[in-house]
PDB file of C-alpha atoms in Angstrom:
ATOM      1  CA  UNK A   1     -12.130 -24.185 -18.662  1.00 52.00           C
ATOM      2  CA  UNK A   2      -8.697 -25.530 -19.569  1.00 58.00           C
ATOM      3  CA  UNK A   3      -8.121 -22.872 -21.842  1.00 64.00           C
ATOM      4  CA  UNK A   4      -9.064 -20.558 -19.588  1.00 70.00           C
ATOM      5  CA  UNK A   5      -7.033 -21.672 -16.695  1.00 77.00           C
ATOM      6  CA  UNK A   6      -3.721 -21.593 -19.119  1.00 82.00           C
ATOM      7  CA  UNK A   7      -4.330 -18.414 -20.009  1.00 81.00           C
ATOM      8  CA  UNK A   8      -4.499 -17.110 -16.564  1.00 80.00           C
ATOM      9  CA  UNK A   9      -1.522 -19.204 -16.118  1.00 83.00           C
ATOM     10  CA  UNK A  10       0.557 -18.083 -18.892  1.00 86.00           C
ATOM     11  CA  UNK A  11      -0.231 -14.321 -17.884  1.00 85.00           C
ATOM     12  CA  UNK A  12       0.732 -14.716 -14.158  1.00 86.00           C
ATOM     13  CA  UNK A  13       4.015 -16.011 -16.045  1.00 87.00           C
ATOM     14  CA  UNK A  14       4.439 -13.032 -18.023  1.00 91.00           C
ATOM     15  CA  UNK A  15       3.442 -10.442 -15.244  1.00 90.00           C
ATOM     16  CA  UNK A  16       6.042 -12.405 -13.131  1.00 88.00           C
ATOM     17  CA  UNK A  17       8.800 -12.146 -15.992  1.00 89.00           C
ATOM     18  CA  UNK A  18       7.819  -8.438 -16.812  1.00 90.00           C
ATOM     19  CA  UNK A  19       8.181  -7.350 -13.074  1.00 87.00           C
ATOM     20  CA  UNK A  20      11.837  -9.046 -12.765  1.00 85.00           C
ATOM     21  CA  UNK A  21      12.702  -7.396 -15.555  1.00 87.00           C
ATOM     22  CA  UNK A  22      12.135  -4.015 -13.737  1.00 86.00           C
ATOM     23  CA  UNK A  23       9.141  -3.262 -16.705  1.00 91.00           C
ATOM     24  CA  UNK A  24       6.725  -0.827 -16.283  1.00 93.00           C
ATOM     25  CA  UNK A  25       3.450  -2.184 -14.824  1.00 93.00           C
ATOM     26  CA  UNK A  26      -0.043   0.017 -13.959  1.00 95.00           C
ATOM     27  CA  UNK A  27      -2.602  -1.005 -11.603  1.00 96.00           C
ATOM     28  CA  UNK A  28      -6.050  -0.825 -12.261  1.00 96.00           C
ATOM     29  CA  UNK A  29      -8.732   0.757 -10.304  1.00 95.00           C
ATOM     30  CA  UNK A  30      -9.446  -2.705  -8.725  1.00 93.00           C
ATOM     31  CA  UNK A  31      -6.226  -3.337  -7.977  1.00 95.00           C
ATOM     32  CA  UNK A  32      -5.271  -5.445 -10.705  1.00 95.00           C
ATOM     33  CA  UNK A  33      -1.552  -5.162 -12.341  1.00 95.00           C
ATOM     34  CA  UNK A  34      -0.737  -5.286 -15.777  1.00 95.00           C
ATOM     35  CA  UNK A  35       2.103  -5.103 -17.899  1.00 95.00           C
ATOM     36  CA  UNK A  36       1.801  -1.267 -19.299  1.00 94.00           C
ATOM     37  CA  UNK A  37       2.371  -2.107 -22.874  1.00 93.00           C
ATOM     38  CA  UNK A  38      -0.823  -4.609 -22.353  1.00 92.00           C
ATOM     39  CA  UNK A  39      -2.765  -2.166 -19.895  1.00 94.00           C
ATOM     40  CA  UNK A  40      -2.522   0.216 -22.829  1.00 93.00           C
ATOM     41  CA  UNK A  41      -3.356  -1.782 -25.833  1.00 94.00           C
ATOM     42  CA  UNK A  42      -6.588  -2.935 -24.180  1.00 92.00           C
ATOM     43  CA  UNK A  43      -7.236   0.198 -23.141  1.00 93.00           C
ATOM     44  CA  UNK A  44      -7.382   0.488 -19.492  1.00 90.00           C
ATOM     45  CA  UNK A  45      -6.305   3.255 -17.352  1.00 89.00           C
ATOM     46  CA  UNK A  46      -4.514   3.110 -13.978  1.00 93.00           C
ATOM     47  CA  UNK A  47      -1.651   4.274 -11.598  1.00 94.00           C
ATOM     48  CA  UNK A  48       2.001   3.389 -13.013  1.00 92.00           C
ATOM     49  CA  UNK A  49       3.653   2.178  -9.942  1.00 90.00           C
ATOM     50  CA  UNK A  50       6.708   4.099  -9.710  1.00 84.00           C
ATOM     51  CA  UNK A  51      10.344   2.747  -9.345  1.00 75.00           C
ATOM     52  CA  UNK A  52      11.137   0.741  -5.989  1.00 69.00           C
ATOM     53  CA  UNK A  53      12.897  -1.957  -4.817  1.00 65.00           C
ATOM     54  CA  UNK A  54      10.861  -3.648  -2.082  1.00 67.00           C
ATOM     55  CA  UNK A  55      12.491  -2.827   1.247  1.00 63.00           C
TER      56      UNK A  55
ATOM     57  CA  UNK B   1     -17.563   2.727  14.358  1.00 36.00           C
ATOM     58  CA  UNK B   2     -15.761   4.586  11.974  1.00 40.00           C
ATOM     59  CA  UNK B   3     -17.083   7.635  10.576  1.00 38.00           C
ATOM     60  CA  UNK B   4     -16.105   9.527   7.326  1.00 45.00           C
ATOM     61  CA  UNK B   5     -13.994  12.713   7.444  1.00 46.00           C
ATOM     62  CA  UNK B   6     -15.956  15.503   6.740  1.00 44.00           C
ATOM     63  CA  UNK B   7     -13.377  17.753   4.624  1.00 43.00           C
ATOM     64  CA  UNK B   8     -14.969  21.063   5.639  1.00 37.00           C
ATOM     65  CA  UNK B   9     -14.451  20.201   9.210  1.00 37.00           C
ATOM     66  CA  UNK B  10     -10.681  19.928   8.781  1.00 41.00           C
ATOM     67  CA  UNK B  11     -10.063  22.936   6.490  1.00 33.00           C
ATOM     68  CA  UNK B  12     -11.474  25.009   9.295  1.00 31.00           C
ATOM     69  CA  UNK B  13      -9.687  23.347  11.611  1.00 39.00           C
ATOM     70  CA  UNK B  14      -6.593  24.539   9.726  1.00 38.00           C
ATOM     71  CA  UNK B  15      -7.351  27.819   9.237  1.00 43.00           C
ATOM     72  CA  UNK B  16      -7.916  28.255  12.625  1.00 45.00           C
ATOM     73  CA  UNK B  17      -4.793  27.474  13.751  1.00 44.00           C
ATOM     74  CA  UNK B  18      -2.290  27.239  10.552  1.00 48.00           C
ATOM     75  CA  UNK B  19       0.789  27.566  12.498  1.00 52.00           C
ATOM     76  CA  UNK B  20      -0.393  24.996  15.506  1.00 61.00           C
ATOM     77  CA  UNK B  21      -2.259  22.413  13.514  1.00 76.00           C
ATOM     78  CA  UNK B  22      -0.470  19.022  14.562  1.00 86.00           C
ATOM     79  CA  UNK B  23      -1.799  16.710  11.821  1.00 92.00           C
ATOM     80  CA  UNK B  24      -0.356  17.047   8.238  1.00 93.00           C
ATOM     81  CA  UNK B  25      -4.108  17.417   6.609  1.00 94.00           C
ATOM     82  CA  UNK B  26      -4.408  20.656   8.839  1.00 93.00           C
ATOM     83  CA  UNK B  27      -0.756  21.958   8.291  1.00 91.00           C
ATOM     84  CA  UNK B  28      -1.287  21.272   4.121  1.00 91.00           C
ATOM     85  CA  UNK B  29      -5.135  21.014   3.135  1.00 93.00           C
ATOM     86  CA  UNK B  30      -3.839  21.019  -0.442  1.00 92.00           C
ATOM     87  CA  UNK B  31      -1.532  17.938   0.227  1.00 92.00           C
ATOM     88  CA  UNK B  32      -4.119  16.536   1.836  1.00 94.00           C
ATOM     89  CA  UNK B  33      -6.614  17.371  -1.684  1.00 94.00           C
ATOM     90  CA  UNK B  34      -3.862  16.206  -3.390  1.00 93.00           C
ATOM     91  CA  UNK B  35      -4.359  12.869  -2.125  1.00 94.00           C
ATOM     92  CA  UNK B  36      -8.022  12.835  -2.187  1.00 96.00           C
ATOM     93  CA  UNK B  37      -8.201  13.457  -5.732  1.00 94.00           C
ATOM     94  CA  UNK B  38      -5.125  10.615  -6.319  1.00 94.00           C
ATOM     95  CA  UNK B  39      -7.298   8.427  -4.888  1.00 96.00           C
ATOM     96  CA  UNK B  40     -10.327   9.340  -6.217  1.00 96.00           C
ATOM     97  CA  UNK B  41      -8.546   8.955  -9.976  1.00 94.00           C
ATOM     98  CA  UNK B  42      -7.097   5.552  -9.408  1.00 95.00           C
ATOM     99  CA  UNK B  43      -8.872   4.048  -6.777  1.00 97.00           C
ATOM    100  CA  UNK B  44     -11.945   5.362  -6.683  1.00 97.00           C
ATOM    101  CA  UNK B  45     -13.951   2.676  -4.445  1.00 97.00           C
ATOM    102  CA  UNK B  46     -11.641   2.933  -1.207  1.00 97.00           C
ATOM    103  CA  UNK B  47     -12.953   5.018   1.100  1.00 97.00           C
ATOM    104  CA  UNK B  48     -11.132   7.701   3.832  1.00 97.00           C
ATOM    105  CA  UNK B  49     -11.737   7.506   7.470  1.00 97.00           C
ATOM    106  CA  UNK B  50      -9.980   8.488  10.663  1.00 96.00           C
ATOM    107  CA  UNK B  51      -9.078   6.064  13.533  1.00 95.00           C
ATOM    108  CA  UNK B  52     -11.027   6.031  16.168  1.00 92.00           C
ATOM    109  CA  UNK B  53      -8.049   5.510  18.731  1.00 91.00           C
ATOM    110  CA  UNK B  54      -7.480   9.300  19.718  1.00 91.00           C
ATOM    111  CA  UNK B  55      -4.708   9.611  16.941  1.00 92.00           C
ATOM    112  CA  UNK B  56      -6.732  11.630  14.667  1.00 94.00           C
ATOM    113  CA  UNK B  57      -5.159   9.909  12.125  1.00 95.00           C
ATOM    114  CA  UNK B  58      -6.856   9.168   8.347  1.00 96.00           C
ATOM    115  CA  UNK B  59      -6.526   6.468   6.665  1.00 97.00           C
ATOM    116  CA  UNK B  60      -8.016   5.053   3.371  1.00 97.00           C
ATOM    117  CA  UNK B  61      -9.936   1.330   3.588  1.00 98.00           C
ATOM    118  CA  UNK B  62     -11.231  -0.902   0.142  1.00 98.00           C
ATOM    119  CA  UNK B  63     -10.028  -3.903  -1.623  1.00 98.00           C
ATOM    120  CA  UNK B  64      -7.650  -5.127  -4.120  1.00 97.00           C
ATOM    121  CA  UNK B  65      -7.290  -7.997  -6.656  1.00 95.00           C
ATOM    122  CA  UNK B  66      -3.845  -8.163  -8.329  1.00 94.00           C
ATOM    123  CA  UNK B  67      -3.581 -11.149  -9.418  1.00 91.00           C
ATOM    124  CA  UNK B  68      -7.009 -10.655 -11.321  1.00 88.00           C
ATOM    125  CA  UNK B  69     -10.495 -11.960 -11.119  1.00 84.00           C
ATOM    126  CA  UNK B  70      -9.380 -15.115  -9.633  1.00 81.00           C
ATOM    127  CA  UNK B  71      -6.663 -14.393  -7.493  1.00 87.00           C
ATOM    128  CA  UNK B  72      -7.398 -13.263  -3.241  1.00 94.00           C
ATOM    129  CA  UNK B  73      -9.293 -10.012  -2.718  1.00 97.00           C
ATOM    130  CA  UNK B  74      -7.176  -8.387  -0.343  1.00 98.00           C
ATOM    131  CA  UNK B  75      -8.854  -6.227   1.956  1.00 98.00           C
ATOM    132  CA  UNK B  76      -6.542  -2.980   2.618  1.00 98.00           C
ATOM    133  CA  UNK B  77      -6.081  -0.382   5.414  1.00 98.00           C
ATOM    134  CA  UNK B  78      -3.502   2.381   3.763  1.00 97.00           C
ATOM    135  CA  UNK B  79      -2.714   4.397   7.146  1.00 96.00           C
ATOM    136  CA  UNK B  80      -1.439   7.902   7.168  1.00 95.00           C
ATOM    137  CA  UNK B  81       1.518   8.861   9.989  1.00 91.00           C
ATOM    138  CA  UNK B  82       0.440  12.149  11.498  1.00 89.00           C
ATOM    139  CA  UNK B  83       3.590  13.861  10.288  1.00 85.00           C
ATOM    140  CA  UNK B  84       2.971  12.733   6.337  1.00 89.00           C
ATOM    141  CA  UNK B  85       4.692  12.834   4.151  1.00 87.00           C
ATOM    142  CA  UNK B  86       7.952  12.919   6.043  1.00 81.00           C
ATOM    143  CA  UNK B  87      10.284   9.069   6.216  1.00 76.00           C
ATOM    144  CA  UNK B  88      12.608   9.467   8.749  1.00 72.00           C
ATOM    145  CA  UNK B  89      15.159   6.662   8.215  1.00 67.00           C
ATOM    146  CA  UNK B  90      16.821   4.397   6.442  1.00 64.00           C
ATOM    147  CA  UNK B  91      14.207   1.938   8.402  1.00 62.00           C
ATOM    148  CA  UNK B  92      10.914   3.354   7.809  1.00 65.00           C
ATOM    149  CA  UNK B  93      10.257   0.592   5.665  1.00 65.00           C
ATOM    150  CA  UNK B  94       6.819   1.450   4.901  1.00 66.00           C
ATOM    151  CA  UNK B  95       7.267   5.111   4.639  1.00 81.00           C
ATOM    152  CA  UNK B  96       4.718   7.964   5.979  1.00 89.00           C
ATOM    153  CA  UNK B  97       1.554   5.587   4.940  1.00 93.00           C
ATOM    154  CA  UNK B  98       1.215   1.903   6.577  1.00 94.00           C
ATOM    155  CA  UNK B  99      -0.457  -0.443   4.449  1.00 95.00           C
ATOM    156  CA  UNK B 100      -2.271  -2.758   6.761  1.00 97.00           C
ATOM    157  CA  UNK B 101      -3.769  -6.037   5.392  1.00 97.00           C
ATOM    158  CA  UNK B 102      -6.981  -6.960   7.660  1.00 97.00           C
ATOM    159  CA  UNK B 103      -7.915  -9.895   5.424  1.00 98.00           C
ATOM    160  CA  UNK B 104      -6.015 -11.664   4.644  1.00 97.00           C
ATOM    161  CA  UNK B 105      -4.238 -11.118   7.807  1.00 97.00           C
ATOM    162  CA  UNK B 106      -0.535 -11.556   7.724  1.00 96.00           C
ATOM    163  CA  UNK B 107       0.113 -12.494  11.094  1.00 95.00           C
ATOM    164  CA  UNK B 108      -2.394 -14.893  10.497  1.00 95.00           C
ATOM    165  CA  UNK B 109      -0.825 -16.091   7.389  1.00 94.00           C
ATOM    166  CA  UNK B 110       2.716 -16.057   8.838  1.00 92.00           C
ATOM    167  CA  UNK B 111       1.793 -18.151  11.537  1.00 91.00           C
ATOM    168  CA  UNK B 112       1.054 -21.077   9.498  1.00 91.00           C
ATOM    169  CA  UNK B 113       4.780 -20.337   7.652  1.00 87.00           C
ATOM    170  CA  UNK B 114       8.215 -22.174   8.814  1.00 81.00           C
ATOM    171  CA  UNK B 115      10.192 -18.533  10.436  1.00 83.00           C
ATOM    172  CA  UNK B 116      13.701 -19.016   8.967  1.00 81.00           C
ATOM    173  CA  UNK B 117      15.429 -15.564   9.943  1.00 81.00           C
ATOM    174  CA  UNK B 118      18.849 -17.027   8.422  1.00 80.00           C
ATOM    175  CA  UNK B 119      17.104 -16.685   5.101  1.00 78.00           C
ATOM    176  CA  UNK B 120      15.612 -12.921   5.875  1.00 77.00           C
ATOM    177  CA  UNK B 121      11.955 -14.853   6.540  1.00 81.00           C
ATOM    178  CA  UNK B 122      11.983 -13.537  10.259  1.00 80.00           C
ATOM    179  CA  UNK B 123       8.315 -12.897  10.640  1.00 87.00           C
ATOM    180  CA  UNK B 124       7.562 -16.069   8.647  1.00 86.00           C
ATOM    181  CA  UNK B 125       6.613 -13.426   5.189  1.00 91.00           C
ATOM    182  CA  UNK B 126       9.009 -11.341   2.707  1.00 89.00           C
ATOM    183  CA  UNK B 127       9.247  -7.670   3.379  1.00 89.00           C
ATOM    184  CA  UNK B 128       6.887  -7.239   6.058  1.00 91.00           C
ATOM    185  CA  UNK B 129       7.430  -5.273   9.173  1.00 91.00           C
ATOM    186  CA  UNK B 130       5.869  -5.381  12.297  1.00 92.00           C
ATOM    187  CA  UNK B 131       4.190  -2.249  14.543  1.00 92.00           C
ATOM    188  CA  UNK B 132       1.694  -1.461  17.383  1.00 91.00           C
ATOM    189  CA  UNK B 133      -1.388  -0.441  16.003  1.00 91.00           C
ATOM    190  CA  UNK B 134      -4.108   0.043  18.704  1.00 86.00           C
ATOM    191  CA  UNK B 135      -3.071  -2.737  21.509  1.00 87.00           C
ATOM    192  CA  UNK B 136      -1.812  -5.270  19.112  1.00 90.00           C
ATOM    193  CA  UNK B 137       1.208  -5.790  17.464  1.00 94.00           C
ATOM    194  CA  UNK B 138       0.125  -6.064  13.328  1.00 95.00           C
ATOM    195  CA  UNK B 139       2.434  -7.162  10.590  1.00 96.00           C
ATOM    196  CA  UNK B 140       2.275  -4.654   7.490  1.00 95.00           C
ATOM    197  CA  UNK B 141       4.206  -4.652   4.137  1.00 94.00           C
ATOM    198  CA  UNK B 142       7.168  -3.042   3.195  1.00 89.00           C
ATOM    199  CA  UNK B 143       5.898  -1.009   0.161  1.00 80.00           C
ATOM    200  CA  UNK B 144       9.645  -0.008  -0.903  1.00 71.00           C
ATOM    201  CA  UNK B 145      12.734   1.127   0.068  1.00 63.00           C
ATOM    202  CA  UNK B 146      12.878   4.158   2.177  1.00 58.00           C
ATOM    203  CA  UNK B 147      15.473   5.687  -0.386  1.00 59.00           C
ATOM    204  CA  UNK B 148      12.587   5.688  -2.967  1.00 61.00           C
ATOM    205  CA  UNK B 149      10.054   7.635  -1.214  1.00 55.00           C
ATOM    206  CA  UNK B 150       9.655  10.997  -1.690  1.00 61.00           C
ATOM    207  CA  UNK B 151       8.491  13.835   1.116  1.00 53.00           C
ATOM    208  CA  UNK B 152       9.867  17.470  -0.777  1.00 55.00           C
ATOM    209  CA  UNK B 153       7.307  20.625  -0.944  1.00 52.00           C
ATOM    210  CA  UNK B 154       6.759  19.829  -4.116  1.00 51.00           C
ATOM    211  CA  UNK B 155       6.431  15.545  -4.997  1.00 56.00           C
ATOM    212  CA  UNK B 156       6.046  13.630  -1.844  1.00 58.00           C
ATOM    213  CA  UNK B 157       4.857   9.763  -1.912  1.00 74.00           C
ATOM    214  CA  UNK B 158       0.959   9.404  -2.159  1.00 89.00           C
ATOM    215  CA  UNK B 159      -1.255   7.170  -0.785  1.00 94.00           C
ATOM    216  CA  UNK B 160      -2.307   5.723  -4.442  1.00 94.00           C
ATOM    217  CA  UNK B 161       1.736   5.438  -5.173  1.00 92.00           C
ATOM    218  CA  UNK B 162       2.096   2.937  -1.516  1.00 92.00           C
ATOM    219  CA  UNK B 163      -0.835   1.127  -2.576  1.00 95.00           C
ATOM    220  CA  UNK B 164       0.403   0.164  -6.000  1.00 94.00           C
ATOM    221  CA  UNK B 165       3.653  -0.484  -4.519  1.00 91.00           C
ATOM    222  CA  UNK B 166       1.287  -2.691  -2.187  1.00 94.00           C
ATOM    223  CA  UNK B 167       0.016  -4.307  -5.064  1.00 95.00           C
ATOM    224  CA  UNK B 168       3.299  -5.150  -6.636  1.00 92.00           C
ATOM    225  CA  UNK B 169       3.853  -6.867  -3.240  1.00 92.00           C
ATOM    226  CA  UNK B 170       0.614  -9.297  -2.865  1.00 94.00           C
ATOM    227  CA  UNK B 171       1.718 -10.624  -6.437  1.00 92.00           C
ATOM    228  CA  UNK B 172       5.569 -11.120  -5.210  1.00 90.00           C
ATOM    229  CA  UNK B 173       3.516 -12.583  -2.205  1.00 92.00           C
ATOM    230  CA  UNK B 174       1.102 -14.448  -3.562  1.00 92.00           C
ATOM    231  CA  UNK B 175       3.605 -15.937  -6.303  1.00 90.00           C
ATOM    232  CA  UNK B 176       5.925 -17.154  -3.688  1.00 91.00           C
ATOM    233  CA  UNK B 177       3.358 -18.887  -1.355  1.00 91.00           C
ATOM    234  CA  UNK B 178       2.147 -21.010  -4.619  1.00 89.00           C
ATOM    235  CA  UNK B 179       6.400 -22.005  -5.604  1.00 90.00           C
ATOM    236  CA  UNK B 180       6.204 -19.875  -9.123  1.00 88.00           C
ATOM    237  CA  UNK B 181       8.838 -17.839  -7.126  1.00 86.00           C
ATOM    238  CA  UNK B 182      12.021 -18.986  -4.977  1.00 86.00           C
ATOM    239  CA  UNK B 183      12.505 -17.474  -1.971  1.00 86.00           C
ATOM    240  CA  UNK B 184      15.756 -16.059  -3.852  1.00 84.00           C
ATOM    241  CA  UNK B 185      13.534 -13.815  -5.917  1.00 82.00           C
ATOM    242  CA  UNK B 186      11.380 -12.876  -3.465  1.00 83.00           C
ATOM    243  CA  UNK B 187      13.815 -11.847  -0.901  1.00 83.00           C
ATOM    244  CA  UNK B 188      15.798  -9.969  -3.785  1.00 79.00           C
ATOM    245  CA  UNK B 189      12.608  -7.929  -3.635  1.00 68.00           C
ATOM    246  CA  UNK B 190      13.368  -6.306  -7.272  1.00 68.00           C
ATOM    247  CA  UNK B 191       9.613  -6.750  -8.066  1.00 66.00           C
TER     248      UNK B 191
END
């Protein structure tokens, strides 16, 4: 369980780091957002949210 | 009660009256395909309706988890303007489709927030706006800014691109009402 809830940890890190950095990230059919490089590596398909500063 | 758009119904309606048709998915069925099948590709469980307020307009309802199998399943309303894909100004924050949050509700969630407008946290929240919808006032997010959308004949701003801009947006949210974010970075809104 501990493992598990550092890994969830450590990739809400990354996806937080990755999205500061202005890297691409997809979302997944259920919503879920990934770093591309990652989304694509394991496979999964989704939406590339386009380029956007939040208003 | 909501009922689902039957899409025969409103390509007739269009051809009927091409020139007159008031709503965008009579004035440009294939715009309006367009973002049927965006939808269908990358969010295939939401599901279109049209508001039963006398607006006629459509708007797309299912839920998202962006954080991941643990995070909040947000449960979304992405609204259509009747005049899609047009943004009229510099403030249409949320650009020719609304995305409303009905649970978690952000009005409900604001309330429970300190308001500091001196630090941009007006409304309690980070890049939300607020609107009438129906009798109420509801607080939706601001998917990006305005100078990003797009509304020409030929690449206009879906529905699937404001709801992964909405997703983008529950993480900066999310991440900020748990302290992995300062308000800094989350009123920077560079996410």
């Amino acid at each position: 369980m501990e493992n598990n809830n550092d890994a969830v940890a450590a990739r809400r890190q990354a996806l937080a780091q990755a999205l500061r950095q202005g890297e691409p990230v997809v979302v997944t059919p259920s919503g879920e957002v990934e770093i591309k490089e990652d989304a694509v590596q394991a496979g999964q398909t989704g939406i590339q949210v386009p380029d956007g500063k939040l208003a | 009660m909501r009922y689902k758009l039957d899409r025969r119904e409103s390509r007739y309606q269009t051809e009927s009256w091409p020139d007159m048709a008031y709503y965008w998915y009579e004035r440009d069925p294939d715009l309006y395909k367009a973002e049927v099948q965006a939808m269908r590709k990358f969010f295939p469980s939401f599901q279109i309706y049209q508001l039963q307020d006398g607006s006629g307009r459509l708007y797309w309802r299912g839920t998202v988890q962006p954080t991941g199998p643990n995070g909040i399943t947000w449960d979304l309303m992405l609204i259509y303007k009747n005049d899609h894909p047009q943004v009229h100004s510099e403030y249409d924050y949320g650009g020719s489709v609304q995305i409303l949050p009905v649970a978690p509700r952000l009005k409900d969630i604001a309330a429970q927030l300190p308001i500091q407008p001196e630090k941009g946290l007006g409304l309690g929240l980070p890049h939300i706006y607020r609107d009438n919808f129906g009798r109420d006032e509801e607080y939706f997010i601001c998917t990006a800014d305005p100078k990003y959308f797009k509304s020409g004949q030929t690449h206009s701003t879906s529905a699937a691109s404001a709801l992964s801009w909405a997703c983008k947006w529950i993480i900066l949210c999310e991440m900020w009402m748990n302290g992995e974010i300062s308000d800094e970075v989350a009123l920077e809104g560079n996410y």
